[in-house]
Amino acid sequence: MIYSVEPRLLSGAVDAPPSKSYAHRAIICAALSDGVSRIIGVSMSDDISATVGAMRALGASIDIDGDMLTVRGIHGMVDGDVVIDCAESGSTLRFIIPVALTRCTGKIRLIGRGRLGARPLSPYFEIFDSQGIYYRNDSDADRLDLTLQGTLISDNFELAGDVSSQFISGLLLALISAEYDSSIKITTPLQSADYIKMTLDVMSDYGAVVSYDAMEREFTVFGNQSYDSSRYAGEGYKVEGDYSQAAFYFVANALGCSVKIDGLNALSAQGDAKVKDMLLYLAGAPQDKELRFDVSNVPDIVPVFAVACALRKGVTRLVNAGRLRLKECDRFAATVENIGALGGDIYAVGDTIVIRGVDGFKGGARIKGHNDHRMVMSAAIASCRCDGAIEITDCESVNKSYPDFFDRFVSLGGSIERID
């Protein structure tokens, strides 16, 4: 799907969509608990649909009514073989692998599409080798096809801190149901700590106990626990607003728009909440000062934050951005390519993106969406400061995380026309 987007300044009010990160975790904890509970404020994006489908495959009953899920938890083990479709959701894949290995007696086949088959899984494979868990990976660059069989047991695990936090979160979510206590030792400085904090927050909300020794960089996961969803049988667990998606509107405001963003938790643990401070610093710094942002812990907001950097006079460096290469597309290369296509002055040096500000973007360009929701939405926000219409490909990819993004975009005064 290709949209032609006219340059317009956005104005009005918009509710931040529910946090995908919190919703993934709440669905898993509710599904692993006994009894019936509700989760309120869920946007049924493709990624969240994948996690719902995964927990259904493991035996949970999940009914969907608008933005509310009613979850009847899994009882006991899953007998027989299961097939879990992770679609293109890296969170679903990495969370479900250890969870399934504590719940299934038969073979577990995980399938998916897009670049999901190319997402790194070596930290899990190393654990499988050490515990004798069978795995066969028939994935390729265009699809996921991974078969597992075995049981994840209590252990003393070691993981590097610069791997995706999803591996650590997946183990944390799963290991409370193991027979004995486990430890997870982080062997290098921990990145994406905010995502792990979200995992621990949701686990605590559902009654699980995990301790963390910051000096030793070690988690202790107490075994033989169960998630308790009884407190959410009535009013339900409320999913807070998503700073990762709100970032598009914060950047729009930095470009001259006037969008009021409702539904965000000012005290949120979400790491992407830092976008507010990053934009304030960007706007307040002297134009002749070279700025440097370490984006290792906020990779999801880099494509749209780079749009704001490209329209700031002076030089901005986004350092430690290498993890962007391992997302739905190579977001590192795509960010450089797309801002360059709009007339921005941008280039890469190692894992750093270097941006020299320009006065505005040019119209007339066709911007590749790279089948990546964040690249598409970033291009739409950039259109606000173009001197003519631009075309954006792969616009249907917003369904992965924010299905009604373009509806909200138009309601705020944006102008789009489908041309293919």
CSV table of C-alpha atoms in Angstrom, one decimal:
chain,number,residue,atom,x,y,z
A,1,MET,CA,0.0,0.0,0.0
A,2,ILE,CA,1.4,3.4,-1.0
A,3,TYR,CA,0.2,6.7,0.4
A,4,SER,CA,0.8,10.1,-1.0
A,5,VAL,CA,1.1,12.5,2.0
A,6,GLU,CA,0.8,16.2,1.7
A,7,PRO,CA,2.7,18.5,4.0
A,8,ARG,CA,0.4,19.6,6.8
A,9,LEU,CA,1.1,20.8,10.4
A,10,LEU,CA,-0.9,18.6,12.7
A,11,SER,CA,-3.0,20.0,15.6
A,12,GLY,CA,-5.5,18.7,18.1
A,13,ALA,CA,-5.6,16.0,20.8
A,14,VAL,CA,-4.8,12.3,20.5
A,15,ASP,CA,-4.9,9.4,23.0
A,16,ALA,CA,-1.6,7.6,23.2
A,17,PRO,CA,-2.2,4.0,22.1
A,18,PRO,CA,-1.9,1.3,24.8
A,19,SER,CA,1.7,0.1,25.5
A,20,LYS,CA,2.5,-2.9,23.4
A,21,SER,CA,5.3,-3.8,25.8
A,22,TYR,CA,3.0,-3.9,28.8
A,23,ALA,CA,0.3,-5.7,27.0
A,24,HIS,CA,2.6,-8.5,25.9
A,25,ARG,CA,3.7,-9.1,29.4
A,26,ALA,CA,0.2,-8.8,31.0
A,27,ILE,CA,-1.3,-11.3,28.5
A,28,ILE,CA,1.4,-13.8,29.3
A,29,CYS,CA,1.1,-13.4,33.1
A,30,ALA,CA,-2.7,-13.6,33.0
A,31,ALA,CA,-2.6,-16.6,30.8
A,32,LEU,CA,-0.2,-18.5,33.0
A,33,SER,CA,-2.3,-17.8,36.1
A,34,ASP,CA,-5.3,-19.8,37.4
A,35,GLY,CA,-8.8,-18.3,37.2
A,36,VAL,CA,-10.4,-15.6,35.0
A,37,SER,CA,-9.2,-12.0,34.8
A,38,ARG,CA,-9.5,-9.1,32.5
A,39,ILE,CA,-7.0,-6.8,30.8
A,40,ILE,CA,-8.3,-3.3,29.8
A,41,GLY,CA,-7.0,-1.0,27.1
A,42,VAL,CA,-5.4,-3.5,24.6
A,43,SER,CA,-4.9,-2.5,21.0
A,44,MET,CA,-5.1,-5.6,18.8
A,45,SER,CA,-2.2,-4.9,16.6
A,46,ASP,CA,-0.5,-7.7,14.7
A,47,ASP,CA,2.1,-8.2,17.4
A,48,ILE,CA,-0.4,-8.4,20.2
A,49,SER,CA,-2.6,-10.8,18.2
A,50,ALA,CA,0.5,-13.0,17.9
A,51,THR,CA,0.9,-13.2,21.7
A,52,VAL,CA,-2.8,-13.8,22.2
A,53,GLY,CA,-2.6,-16.6,19.6
A,54,ALA,CA,0.6,-18.0,21.3
A,55,MET,CA,-1.1,-18.2,24.7
A,56,ARG,CA,-4.2,-19.8,23.2
A,57,ALA,CA,-2.0,-22.4,21.6
A,58,LEU,CA,-0.6,-23.2,25.1
A,59,GLY,CA,-4.1,-23.7,26.5
A,60,ALA,CA,-5.4,-20.3,27.6
A,61,SER,CA,-8.9,-19.1,26.7
A,62,ILE,CA,-8.8,-15.4,25.6
A,63,ASP,CA,-11.9,-13.6,24.6
A,64,ILE,CA,-11.6,-10.2,22.9
A,65,ASP,CA,-14.3,-7.5,23.2
A,66,GLY,CA,-13.1,-4.2,21.8
A,67,ASP,CA,-10.0,-3.2,23.9
A,68,MET,CA,-10.8,-5.7,26.7
A,69,LEU,CA,-9.5,-9.2,27.0
A,70,THR,CA,-11.0,-11.8,29.2
A,71,VAL,CA,-8.4,-14.4,30.0
A,72,ARG,CA,-9.0,-17.8,31.5
A,73,GLY,CA,-5.6,-19.1,32.6
A,74,ILE,CA,-3.8,-22.3,31.6
A,75,HIS,CA,-4.3,-25.3,33.9
A,76,GLY,CA,-1.4,-27.8,34.1
A,77,MET,CA,0.8,-28.9,31.2
A,78,VAL,CA,0.0,-29.0,27.5
A,79,ASP,CA,0.0,-32.5,26.2
A,80,GLY,CA,0.9,-33.2,22.6
A,81,ASP,CA,2.5,-31.1,20.0
A,82,VAL,CA,1.7,-27.4,19.5
A,83,VAL,CA,2.3,-24.9,16.6
A,84,ILE,CA,2.7,-21.2,17.6
A,85,ASP,CA,2.5,-18.5,14.9
A,86,CYS,CA,4.6,-15.6,16.1
A,87,ALA,CA,3.8,-13.6,12.9
A,88,GLU,CA,6.5,-10.9,12.8
A,89,SER,CA,6.7,-10.3,16.5
A,90,GLY,CA,10.2,-10.6,18.1
A,91,SER,CA,8.7,-10.0,21.5
A,92,THR,CA,6.3,-12.9,21.1
A,93,LEU,CA,9.0,-15.2,19.8
A,94,ARG,CA,11.6,-14.5,22.6
A,95,PHE,CA,9.0,-14.4,25.4
A,96,ILE,CA,7.2,-17.6,24.3
A,97,ILE,CA,10.2,-19.9,23.7
A,98,PRO,CA,11.1,-20.3,27.4
A,99,VAL,CA,7.5,-20.1,28.5
A,100,ALA,CA,6.5,-23.0,26.2
A,101,LEU,CA,9.5,-25.0,27.3
A,102,THR,CA,8.0,-25.0,30.9
A,103,ARG,CA,4.5,-25.9,29.8
A,104,CYS,CA,4.7,-28.4,26.9
A,105,THR,CA,5.4,-32.1,26.9
A,106,GLY,CA,5.5,-32.5,23.1
A,107,LYS,CA,7.1,-30.8,20.2
A,108,ILE,CA,6.8,-27.0,19.9
A,109,ARG,CA,6.9,-25.6,16.4
A,110,LEU,CA,7.3,-21.8,16.2
A,111,ILE,CA,6.6,-20.2,12.8
A,112,GLY,CA,6.6,-16.7,11.5
A,113,ARG,CA,7.4,-14.5,8.6
A,114,GLY,CA,9.3,-11.4,7.4
A,115,ARG,CA,12.7,-11.0,9.1
A,116,LEU,CA,11.7,-12.9,12.2
A,117,GLY,CA,13.6,-16.0,11.1
A,118,ALA,CA,16.8,-13.9,10.9
A,119,ARG,CA,16.4,-12.5,14.5
A,120,PRO,CA,19.3,-13.7,16.6
A,121,LEU,CA,18.4,-16.6,19.0
A,122,SER,CA,21.9,-17.8,20.0
A,123,PRO,CA,21.5,-17.1,23.7
A,124,TYR,CA,18.7,-19.5,23.8
A,125,PHE,CA,20.5,-22.1,21.7
A,126,GLU,CA,23.4,-22.0,24.1
A,127,ILE,CA,21.0,-22.8,27.0
A,128,PHE,CA,19.4,-25.6,25.0
A,129,ASP,CA,22.8,-27.1,24.3
A,130,SER,CA,23.7,-27.0,28.0
A,131,GLN,CA,20.3,-28.5,29.2
A,132,GLY,CA,19.9,-31.1,26.4
A,133,ILE,CA,16.8,-29.5,24.9
A,134,TYR,CA,16.3,-30.6,21.3
A,135,TYR,CA,16.0,-27.8,18.6
A,136,ARG,CA,16.0,-27.7,14.9
A,137,ASN,CA,16.1,-24.3,13.1
A,138,ASP,CA,14.8,-24.4,9.5
A,139,SER,CA,14.4,-20.6,9.4
A,140,ASP,CA,15.7,-18.4,6.6
A,141,ALA,CA,15.8,-14.7,5.8
A,142,ASP,CA,12.1,-14.7,4.9
A,143,ARG,CA,10.5,-17.0,7.5
A,144,LEU,CA,10.7,-18.5,10.9
A,145,ASP,CA,10.5,-22.3,11.4
A,146,LEU,CA,11.9,-23.5,14.7
A,147,THR,CA,11.1,-26.8,16.4
A,148,LEU,CA,11.8,-27.4,20.1
A,149,GLN,CA,11.3,-30.3,22.5
A,150,GLY,CA,12.3,-30.6,26.1
A,151,THR,CA,11.9,-28.9,29.5
A,152,LEU,CA,13.6,-25.7,30.6
A,153,ILE,CA,14.7,-26.4,34.2
A,154,SER,CA,16.1,-24.4,37.0
A,155,ASP,CA,19.7,-23.4,36.5
A,156,ASN,CA,22.3,-20.7,37.0
A,157,PHE,CA,22.1,-18.8,33.7
A,158,GLU,CA,24.6,-16.3,32.3
A,159,LEU,CA,23.7,-13.8,29.6
A,160,ALA,CA,25.6,-10.8,28.2
A,161,GLY,CA,24.0,-7.5,29.1
A,162,ASP,CA,24.2,-6.2,25.5
A,163,VAL,CA,21.9,-8.9,24.1
A,164,SER,CA,18.3,-8.1,23.6
A,165,SER,CA,16.5,-7.7,26.9
A,166,GLN,CA,13.8,-9.9,25.5
A,167,PHE,CA,15.9,-13.0,26.3
A,168,ILE,CA,16.2,-11.9,29.9
A,169,SER,CA,12.5,-11.1,30.1
A,170,GLY,CA,11.6,-14.4,28.6
A,171,LEU,CA,13.5,-16.3,31.2
A,172,LEU,CA,12.2,-14.2,34.0
A,173,LEU,CA,8.6,-14.8,32.9
A,174,ALA,CA,9.1,-18.6,32.5
A,175,LEU,CA,11.3,-19.6,35.4
A,176,ILE,CA,8.9,-18.8,38.3
A,177,SER,CA,7.2,-22.0,37.4
A,178,ALA,CA,10.4,-24.1,37.5
A,179,GLU,CA,10.8,-26.5,40.4
A,180,TYR,CA,13.7,-24.7,42.1
A,181,ASP,CA,15.2,-21.3,42.3
A,182,SER,CA,17.3,-20.0,39.3
A,183,SER,CA,19.8,-17.2,38.9
A,184,ILE,CA,20.4,-15.0,35.8
A,185,LYS,CA,23.9,-13.5,35.9
A,186,ILE,CA,24.4,-10.5,33.6
A,187,THR,CA,28.0,-10.7,32.5
A,188,THR,CA,28.4,-7.3,30.9
A,189,PRO,CA,26.8,-3.9,31.6
A,190,LEU,CA,23.0,-4.2,31.3
A,191,GLN,CA,21.4,-2.4,28.3
A,192,SER,CA,17.7,-1.9,27.8
A,193,ALA,CA,17.2,-2.1,31.6
A,194,ASP,CA,13.9,-0.2,31.3
A,195,TYR,CA,12.3,-3.1,29.4
A,196,ILE,CA,13.4,-5.5,32.1
A,197,LYS,CA,12.0,-3.2,34.7
A,198,MET,CA,8.6,-3.3,32.9
A,199,THR,CA,8.8,-7.1,32.9
A,200,LEU,CA,9.5,-7.2,36.7
A,201,ASP,CA,6.7,-4.6,37.3
A,202,VAL,CA,4.1,-6.7,35.5
A,203,MET,CA,5.3,-9.9,37.2
A,204,SER,CA,5.0,-8.2,40.5
A,205,ASP,CA,1.5,-7.0,39.6
A,206,TYR,CA,0.6,-10.6,39.1
A,207,GLY,CA,2.1,-11.8,42.4
A,208,ALA,CA,5.5,-13.2,41.3
A,209,VAL,CA,8.7,-12.4,43.3
A,210,VAL,CA,12.1,-11.8,41.7
A,211,SER,CA,15.1,-10.2,43.4
A,212,TYR,CA,17.9,-8.3,41.7
A,213,ASP,CA,21.4,-7.6,43.1
A,214,ALA,CA,22.6,-4.5,41.2
A,215,MET,CA,26.1,-4.9,42.5
A,216,GLU,CA,26.4,-8.5,41.2
A,217,ARG,CA,24.2,-7.8,38.2
A,218,GLU,CA,22.3,-11.0,39.1
A,219,PHE,CA,18.6,-11.9,39.2
A,220,THR,CA,17.2,-14.5,41.5
A,221,VAL,CA,14.0,-16.1,40.3
A,222,PHE,CA,12.3,-18.0,43.0
A,223,GLY,CA,10.9,-21.2,41.7
A,224,ASN,CA,7.6,-23.1,42.3
A,225,GLN,CA,5.6,-19.9,42.1
A,226,SER,CA,2.3,-19.2,40.3
A,227,TYR,CA,1.0,-16.0,38.8
A,228,ASP,CA,-2.1,-14.7,40.6
A,229,SER,CA,-4.6,-12.7,38.5
A,230,SER,CA,-7.4,-12.7,41.0
A,231,ARG,CA,-7.0,-9.0,41.7
A,232,TYR,CA,-7.8,-8.3,38.1
A,233,ALA,CA,-11.0,-10.4,38.0
A,234,GLY,CA,-13.1,-7.2,38.6
A,235,GLU,CA,-11.9,-3.9,37.3
A,236,GLY,CA,-9.1,-5.5,35.3
A,237,TYR,CA,-5.4,-4.8,34.6
A,238,LYS,CA,-5.2,-1.4,32.8
A,239,VAL,CA,-2.5,-1.1,30.2
A,240,GLU,CA,-0.9,2.3,30.2
A,241,GLY,CA,-0.2,4.5,27.2
A,242,ASP,CA,2.8,3.8,24.9
A,243,TYR,CA,5.7,6.3,24.8
A,244,SER,CA,7.2,4.4,21.8
A,245,GLN,CA,4.1,5.4,19.8
A,246,ALA,CA,3.6,8.8,21.4
A,247,ALA,CA,7.2,9.6,20.3
A,248,PHE,CA,5.8,10.3,16.8
A,249,TYR,CA,3.6,13.1,18.2
A,250,PHE,CA,6.3,14.5,20.4
A,251,VAL,CA,8.6,14.8,17.4
A,252,ALA,CA,5.7,16.3,15.3
A,253,ASN,CA,5.5,19.0,18.0
A,254,ALA,CA,9.2,19.6,17.7
A,255,LEU,CA,8.6,20.2,14.0
A,256,GLY,CA,6.0,22.9,14.6
A,257,CYS,CA,2.8,20.9,15.1
A,258,SER,CA,0.5,21.3,18.1
A,259,VAL,CA,-0.7,17.9,19.3
A,260,LYS,CA,-1.9,17.3,22.8
A,261,ILE,CA,-1.0,13.7,23.9
A,262,ASP,CA,-3.3,12.1,26.5
A,263,GLY,CA,-3.2,8.9,28.3
A,264,LEU,CA,0.5,8.7,29.3
A,265,ASN,CA,1.9,7.8,32.7
A,266,ALA,CA,4.2,10.6,33.8
A,267,LEU,CA,6.0,8.1,36.1
A,268,SER,CA,6.2,5.3,33.6
A,269,ALA,CA,9.1,2.8,33.6
A,270,GLN,CA,9.1,2.9,29.8
A,271,GLY,CA,12.6,3.7,28.5
A,272,ASP,CA,11.1,5.5,25.5
A,273,ALA,CA,9.7,8.2,27.8
A,274,LYS,CA,13.2,9.7,27.5
A,275,VAL,CA,12.1,11.1,24.1
A,276,LYS,CA,10.6,14.1,25.9
A,277,ASP,CA,13.9,15.0,27.5
A,278,MET,CA,15.9,14.2,24.4
A,279,LEU,CA,13.8,16.6,22.4
A,280,LEU,CA,14.0,19.3,25.0
A,281,TYR,CA,17.8,19.1,25.0
A,282,LEU,CA,17.8,19.1,21.2
A,283,ALA,CA,15.7,22.3,21.1
A,284,GLY,CA,17.6,24.1,23.9
A,285,ALA,CA,21.2,23.4,22.8
A,286,PRO,CA,23.2,26.1,21.0
A,287,GLN,CA,22.9,25.5,17.3
A,288,ASP,CA,26.7,25.5,16.8
A,289,LYS,CA,27.1,22.8,19.5
A,290,GLU,CA,27.7,19.3,18.3
A,291,LEU,CA,25.3,17.0,20.2
A,292,ARG,CA,25.7,13.4,21.1
A,293,PHE,CA,22.9,11.0,22.1
A,294,ASP,CA,23.6,7.4,23.2
A,295,VAL,CA,20.6,5.5,21.8
A,296,SER,CA,21.6,2.0,22.9
A,297,ASN,CA,18.6,1.9,25.3
A,298,VAL,CA,16.0,3.6,23.0
A,299,PRO,CA,16.4,2.0,19.6
A,300,ASP,CA,12.7,2.1,18.7
A,301,ILE,CA,12.5,5.9,18.7
A,302,VAL,CA,15.6,6.5,16.7
A,303,PRO,CA,14.0,6.6,13.2
A,304,VAL,CA,11.6,9.4,14.3
A,305,PHE,CA,14.0,11.1,16.6
A,306,ALA,CA,16.5,11.3,13.7
A,307,VAL,CA,13.8,13.3,11.8
A,308,ALA,CA,13.9,16.0,14.5
A,309,CYS,CA,17.7,15.9,14.5
A,310,ALA,CA,17.8,16.4,10.7
A,311,LEU,CA,15.9,19.7,11.0
A,312,ARG,CA,18.2,21.1,13.8
A,313,LYS,CA,21.0,23.4,12.7
A,314,GLY,CA,24.3,21.9,13.7
A,315,VAL,CA,25.6,18.4,14.0
A,316,THR,CA,24.0,15.6,15.9
A,317,ARG,CA,25.5,12.1,16.5
A,318,LEU,CA,23.4,9.1,17.5
A,319,VAL,CA,25.9,6.7,18.9
A,320,ASN,CA,25.6,3.0,19.8
A,321,ALA,CA,22.8,2.6,17.2
A,322,GLY,CA,24.0,-0.8,15.9
A,323,ARG,CA,21.0,-2.7,17.4
A,324,LEU,CA,18.7,-1.0,14.9
A,325,ARG,CA,20.1,-3.4,12.3
A,326,LEU,CA,18.3,-6.3,13.9
A,327,LYS,CA,14.7,-5.0,13.9
A,328,GLU,CA,11.9,-5.6,11.4
A,329,CYS,CA,14.2,-4.1,8.8
A,330,ASP,CA,17.7,-2.8,9.0
A,331,ARG,CA,16.5,0.4,10.6
A,332,PHE,CA,20.1,1.8,10.8
A,333,ALA,CA,20.5,1.7,7.1
A,334,ALA,CA,16.8,2.6,6.4
A,335,THR,CA,17.0,5.7,8.6
A,336,VAL,CA,20.0,7.0,6.8
A,337,GLU,CA,18.4,6.1,3.4
A,338,ASN,CA,15.0,7.7,4.1
A,339,ILE,CA,16.3,11.0,5.6
A,340,GLY,CA,18.8,11.2,2.8
A,341,ALA,CA,16.0,10.8,0.2
A,342,LEU,CA,14.1,13.7,1.9
A,343,GLY,CA,17.1,15.9,1.4
A,344,GLY,CA,18.7,15.5,4.8
A,345,ASP,CA,22.4,15.5,5.3
A,346,ILE,CA,23.1,12.2,7.0
A,347,TYR,CA,25.7,9.4,7.0
A,348,ALA,CA,26.9,6.5,9.0
A,349,VAL,CA,30.3,5.9,10.7
A,350,GLY,CA,30.4,2.5,12.3
A,351,ASP,CA,27.5,2.2,14.7
A,352,THR,CA,27.0,6.0,14.8
A,353,ILE,CA,24.5,8.0,12.7
A,354,VAL,CA,25.8,11.5,11.9
A,355,ILE,CA,23.3,14.2,11.0
A,356,ARG,CA,23.9,17.8,9.8
A,357,GLY,CA,20.8,19.9,10.0
A,358,VAL,CA,18.9,21.3,7.0
A,359,ASP,CA,16.2,23.9,6.9
A,360,GLY,CA,13.5,21.6,5.6
A,361,PHE,CA,12.8,18.4,3.6
A,362,LYS,CA,12.0,18.2,-0.1
A,363,GLY,CA,8.9,16.9,-1.6
A,364,GLY,CA,8.5,14.6,-4.6
A,365,ALA,CA,10.4,11.7,-3.1
A,366,ARG,CA,9.2,8.1,-2.8
A,367,ILE,CA,10.2,6.9,0.7
A,368,LYS,CA,10.5,3.2,1.2
A,369,GLY,CA,8.6,1.9,4.2
A,370,HIS,CA,10.8,-1.3,4.3
A,371,ASN,CA,7.8,-3.2,5.5
A,372,ASP,CA,8.5,-1.6,8.9
A,373,HIS,CA,5.9,0.2,10.9
A,374,ARG,CA,8.3,2.6,12.5
A,375,MET,CA,9.9,3.6,9.3
A,376,VAL,CA,6.5,4.3,7.7
A,377,MET,CA,5.2,6.4,10.7
A,378,SER,CA,8.5,8.3,10.8
A,379,ALA,CA,8.2,9.2,7.2
A,380,ALA,CA,4.6,10.4,7.7
A,381,ILE,CA,5.8,12.7,10.5
A,382,ALA,CA,8.6,14.0,8.4
A,383,SER,CA,6.1,15.0,5.7
A,384,CYS,CA,5.0,17.9,8.0
A,385,ARG,CA,8.1,19.7,7.0
A,386,CYS,CA,8.4,18.8,3.4
A,387,ASP,CA,8.0,21.4,0.6
A,388,GLY,CA,5.7,19.1,-1.3
A,389,ALA,CA,3.9,15.8,-1.2
A,390,ILE,CA,5.9,12.6,-0.6
A,391,GLU,CA,5.0,8.9,-1.3
A,392,ILE,CA,5.4,6.3,1.4
A,393,THR,CA,5.4,2.6,0.5
A,394,ASP,CA,4.4,-0.4,2.8
A,395,CYS,CA,1.9,1.7,4.7
A,396,GLU,CA,-0.1,-1.4,5.8
A,397,SER,CA,2.9,-2.3,8.0
A,398,VAL,CA,1.5,0.1,10.7
A,399,ASN,CA,-0.9,-2.8,11.6
A,400,LYS,CA,2.0,-4.4,13.4
A,401,SER,CA,1.9,-1.9,16.3
A,402,TYR,CA,-0.5,1.0,15.6
A,403,PRO,CA,-3.3,-0.1,13.3
A,404,ASP,CA,-5.2,3.2,13.4
A,405,PHE,CA,-2.1,5.5,13.0
A,406,PHE,CA,-3.3,7.0,9.7
A,407,ASP,CA,-6.8,7.5,11.0
A,408,ARG,CA,-5.4,9.5,13.9
A,409,PHE,CA,-3.0,11.3,11.5
A,410,VAL,CA,-5.9,12.4,9.3
A,411,SER,CA,-8.0,13.4,12.4
A,412,LEU,CA,-5.2,15.8,13.3
A,413,GLY,CA,-5.2,17.5,9.9
A,414,GLY,CA,-2.9,15.2,8.0
A,415,SER,CA,-3.7,14.7,4.3
A,416,ILE,CA,-3.2,11.3,2.7
A,417,GLU,CA,-4.3,9.6,-0.6
A,418,ARG,CA,-3.9,6.0,-1.4
A,419,ILE,CA,-2.3,5.6,-4.8
A,420,ASP,CA,-1.6,1.9,-4.9
